[in-house]
Amino acid sequence: MTDDRVIKTQDHAGFMTSVKTSLSIAKNKTDGIRKANSQLFVANVVSPAAATLLAAFTAAIGGNQIFQQAAAQANDGGWRLACILVAIFSFIGTVSSMFKKQFDDRLAQGNQCVGRLLALDLAITTGNNSWEEITKEYGEIVRAFPELIS
């Protein structure tokens, strides 16, 4: 009887370690996703704004006046350079918005995974749920978010 208790205690301790390890991994991965998502947000805002501002200044002042070195090297070189820069900034804004949408979804999944693992950790700590319920919930979390836990 005493041996069964020791084995169960060791099993519970190992399980609790697995949950805490999964929580730590999920938090780290979600933090990385959050950082990339923030950078994409900045690119998504700054790039189109820079393109618009550059286009406005170029139209108001003149491409050959703003980019005098480019204008000196080629006919309408300043205008060409301005158009190229506006196109590049617009392209960056478009691509970053596509990736931002993907990262928004991944961030939501990461937050959901971390939240469920935190709730599970709390359930283990308080002992309000049975071990069967706790192990079942952990199994569901692992199946639902394998890329965030492993």
mmCIF file of C-alpha atoms in Angstrom:
data_model
loop_
_atom_site.group_PDB
_atom_site.id
_atom_site.type_symbol
_atom_site.label_atom_id
_atom_site.label_comp_id
_atom_site.label_asym_id
_atom_site.label_seq_id
_atom_site.Cartn_x
_atom_site.Cartn_y
_atom_site.Cartn_z
ATOM 1 C CA MET A 1 0.000 0.000 0.000
ATOM 2 C CA THR A 2 2.810 2.388 0.873
ATOM 3 C CA ASP A 3 4.612 1.538 -2.366
ATOM 4 C CA ASP A 4 1.485 2.500 -4.370
ATOM 5 C CA ARG A 5 1.399 5.907 -2.673
ATOM 6 C CA VAL A 6 5.068 6.521 -3.431
ATOM 7 C CA ILE A 7 4.549 5.581 -7.095
ATOM 8 C CA LYS A 8 1.471 7.825 -7.353
ATOM 9 C CA THR A 9 3.333 10.715 -5.724
ATOM 10 C CA GLN A 10 6.204 10.280 -8.173
ATOM 11 C CA ASP A 11 3.758 10.082 -11.083
ATOM 12 C CA HIS A 12 1.995 13.232 -9.894
ATOM 13 C CA ALA A 13 5.302 15.050 -9.458
ATOM 14 C CA GLY A 14 6.422 14.039 -12.939
ATOM 15 C CA PHE A 15 3.078 15.088 -14.398
ATOM 16 C CA MET A 16 3.248 18.450 -12.628
ATOM 17 C CA THR A 17 6.755 18.939 -14.025
ATOM 18 C CA SER A 18 5.476 18.152 -17.525
ATOM 19 C CA VAL A 19 2.687 20.719 -17.185
ATOM 20 C CA LYS A 20 5.087 23.392 -15.897
ATOM 21 C CA THR A 21 7.572 22.617 -18.683
ATOM 22 C CA SER A 22 4.822 22.826 -21.306
ATOM 23 C CA LEU A 23 3.655 26.110 -19.796
ATOM 24 C CA SER A 24 7.165 27.545 -19.926
ATOM 25 C CA ILE A 25 7.662 26.455 -23.545
ATOM 26 C CA ALA A 26 4.253 27.823 -24.584
ATOM 27 C CA LYS A 27 4.946 31.149 -22.839
ATOM 28 C CA ASN A 28 8.321 31.499 -24.574
ATOM 29 C CA LYS A 29 6.919 30.666 -27.998
ATOM 30 C CA THR A 30 3.965 33.002 -27.495
ATOM 31 C CA ASP A 31 6.323 35.797 -26.428
ATOM 32 C CA GLY A 32 8.296 35.270 -29.644
ATOM 33 C CA ILE A 33 5.113 35.379 -31.694
ATOM 34 C CA ARG A 34 4.036 38.543 -29.847
ATOM 35 C CA LYS A 35 7.374 40.225 -30.606
ATOM 36 C CA ALA A 36 7.182 39.347 -34.316
ATOM 37 C CA ASN A 37 3.549 40.462 -34.389
ATOM 38 C CA SER A 38 4.532 43.840 -32.913
ATOM 39 C CA GLN A 39 7.278 44.284 -35.494
ATOM 40 C CA LEU A 40 4.862 43.438 -38.288
ATOM 41 C CA PHE A 41 2.395 45.963 -36.860
ATOM 42 C CA VAL A 42 5.048 48.688 -37.020
ATOM 43 C CA ALA A 43 5.977 47.725 -40.586
ATOM 44 C CA ASN A 44 2.303 47.599 -41.504
ATOM 45 C CA VAL A 45 1.781 51.168 -40.259
ATOM 46 C CA VAL A 46 5.098 52.832 -41.091
ATOM 47 C CA SER A 47 5.635 51.527 -44.637
ATOM 48 C CA PRO A 48 2.365 52.782 -46.172
ATOM 49 C CA ALA A 49 2.702 56.039 -44.248
ATOM 50 C CA ALA A 50 6.231 56.518 -45.593
ATOM 51 C CA ALA A 51 5.037 55.733 -49.132
ATOM 52 C CA THR A 52 2.222 58.266 -48.868
ATOM 53 C CA LEU A 53 4.460 60.929 -47.367
ATOM 54 C CA LEU A 54 7.161 60.397 -49.977
ATOM 55 C CA ALA A 55 4.617 60.531 -52.805
ATOM 56 C CA ALA A 56 3.125 63.738 -51.399
ATOM 57 C CA PHE A 57 6.499 65.463 -50.996
ATOM 58 C CA THR A 58 7.618 64.337 -54.425
ATOM 59 C CA ALA A 59 4.435 65.666 -56.002
ATOM 60 C CA ALA A 60 4.675 68.973 -54.114
ATOM 61 C CA ILE A 61 8.390 69.645 -54.510
ATOM 62 C CA GLY A 62 9.357 67.569 -57.534
ATOM 63 C CA GLY A 63 11.243 64.313 -57.770
ATOM 64 C CA ASN A 64 14.268 65.853 -59.424
ATOM 65 C CA GLN A 65 14.470 68.484 -56.654
ATOM 66 C CA ILE A 66 14.292 65.981 -53.801
ATOM 67 C CA PHE A 67 16.671 63.447 -55.337
ATOM 68 C CA GLN A 68 19.113 65.740 -57.102
ATOM 69 C CA GLN A 69 21.914 63.183 -57.390
ATOM 70 C CA ALA A 70 19.608 60.709 -59.144
ATOM 71 C CA ALA A 71 18.347 63.529 -61.397
ATOM 72 C CA ALA A 72 21.927 64.422 -62.326
ATOM 73 C CA GLN A 73 22.677 60.859 -63.402
ATOM 74 C CA ALA A 74 19.622 60.234 -65.591
ATOM 75 C CA ASN A 75 16.765 62.065 -67.231
ATOM 76 C CA ASP A 76 13.961 62.203 -64.646
ATOM 77 C CA GLY A 77 16.136 60.072 -62.339
ATOM 78 C CA GLY A 78 14.737 61.778 -59.247
ATOM 79 C CA TRP A 79 11.191 60.935 -60.253
ATOM 80 C CA ARG A 80 12.134 57.341 -61.017
ATOM 81 C CA LEU A 81 13.851 56.953 -57.658
ATOM 82 C CA ALA A 82 10.832 58.437 -55.879
ATOM 83 C CA CYS A 83 8.483 56.036 -57.675
ATOM 84 C CA ILE A 84 10.725 53.077 -56.875
ATOM 85 C CA LEU A 85 10.847 54.003 -53.193
ATOM 86 C CA VAL A 86 7.074 54.497 -53.019
ATOM 87 C CA ALA A 87 6.589 51.105 -54.680
ATOM 88 C CA ILE A 88 8.993 49.407 -52.244
ATOM 89 C CA PHE A 89 7.312 50.953 -49.188
ATOM 90 C CA SER A 90 3.893 49.969 -50.534
ATOM 91 C CA PHE A 91 5.077 46.419 -51.199
ATOM 92 C CA ILE A 92 6.451 46.114 -47.657
ATOM 93 C CA GLY A 93 3.142 47.373 -46.275
ATOM 94 C CA THR A 94 1.162 44.862 -48.317
ATOM 95 C CA VAL A 95 3.342 41.878 -47.445
ATOM 96 C CA SER A 96 3.555 42.803 -43.762
ATOM 97 C CA SER A 97 -0.240 43.060 -43.547
ATOM 98 C CA MET A 98 -0.560 39.515 -44.912
ATOM 99 C CA PHE A 99 1.941 38.144 -42.383
ATOM 100 C CA LYS A 100 0.364 40.208 -39.588
ATOM 101 C CA LYS A 101 -2.965 38.448 -40.119
ATOM 102 C CA GLN A 102 -1.257 35.076 -39.835
ATOM 103 C CA PHE A 103 0.603 36.127 -36.697
ATOM 104 C CA ASP A 104 -2.622 37.486 -35.170
ATOM 105 C CA ASP A 105 -4.106 33.994 -35.459
ATOM 106 C CA ARG A 106 -0.984 32.343 -34.057
ATOM 107 C CA LEU A 107 -0.873 34.835 -31.183
ATOM 108 C CA ALA A 108 -4.504 34.121 -30.320
ATOM 109 C CA GLN A 109 -3.746 30.383 -30.286
ATOM 110 C CA GLY A 110 -0.664 30.958 -28.144
ATOM 111 C CA ASN A 111 -2.616 33.038 -25.639
ATOM 112 C CA GLN A 112 -5.343 30.405 -25.512
ATOM 113 C CA CYS A 113 -2.802 27.631 -24.939
ATOM 114 C CA VAL A 114 -1.012 29.545 -22.177
ATOM 115 C CA GLY A 115 -4.332 30.397 -20.543
ATOM 116 C CA ARG A 116 -5.462 26.779 -20.521
ATOM 117 C CA LEU A 117 -2.103 25.627 -19.147
ATOM 118 C CA LEU A 118 -2.239 28.285 -16.421
ATOM 119 C CA ALA A 119 -5.735 27.135 -15.481
ATOM 120 C CA LEU A 120 -4.499 23.537 -15.421
ATOM 121 C CA ASP A 121 -1.534 24.497 -13.242
ATOM 122 C CA LEU A 122 -3.925 26.249 -10.858
ATOM 123 C CA ALA A 123 -6.190 23.195 -10.778
ATOM 124 C CA ILE A 124 -3.192 21.026 -9.903
ATOM 125 C CA THR A 125 -2.036 23.439 -7.211
ATOM 126 C CA THR A 126 -5.442 23.801 -5.577
ATOM 127 C CA GLY A 127 -6.340 20.128 -5.961
ATOM 128 C CA ASN A 128 -9.973 20.972 -6.766
ATOM 129 C CA ASN A 129 -10.124 18.656 -9.776
ATOM 130 C CA SER A 130 -9.519 14.937 -9.926
ATOM 131 C CA TRP A 131 -6.345 13.634 -11.512
ATOM 132 C CA GLU A 132 -8.402 12.025 -14.233
ATOM 133 C CA GLU A 133 -9.917 15.404 -15.180
ATOM 134 C CA ILE A 134 -6.535 17.087 -15.017
ATOM 135 C CA THR A 135 -4.777 14.475 -17.161
ATOM 136 C CA LYS A 136 -7.664 14.524 -19.655
ATOM 137 C CA GLU A 137 -7.447 18.327 -19.942
ATOM 138 C CA TYR A 138 -3.673 18.174 -20.408
ATOM 139 C CA GLY A 139 -4.111 15.590 -23.162
ATOM 140 C CA GLU A 140 -6.622 17.854 -24.907
ATOM 141 C CA ILE A 141 -4.246 20.820 -24.670
ATOM 142 C CA VAL A 142 -1.361 18.784 -26.103
ATOM 143 C CA ARG A 143 -3.540 17.617 -29.005
ATOM 144 C CA ALA A 144 -4.919 21.107 -29.666
ATOM 145 C CA PHE A 145 -1.566 22.969 -29.538
ATOM 146 C CA PRO A 146 1.260 20.559 -30.395
ATOM 147 C CA GLU A 147 3.347 23.243 -32.132
ATOM 148 C CA LEU A 148 3.297 25.462 -29.038
ATOM 149 C CA ILE A 149 4.132 22.806 -26.475
ATOM 150 C CA SER A 150 6.805 20.704 -28.174
#
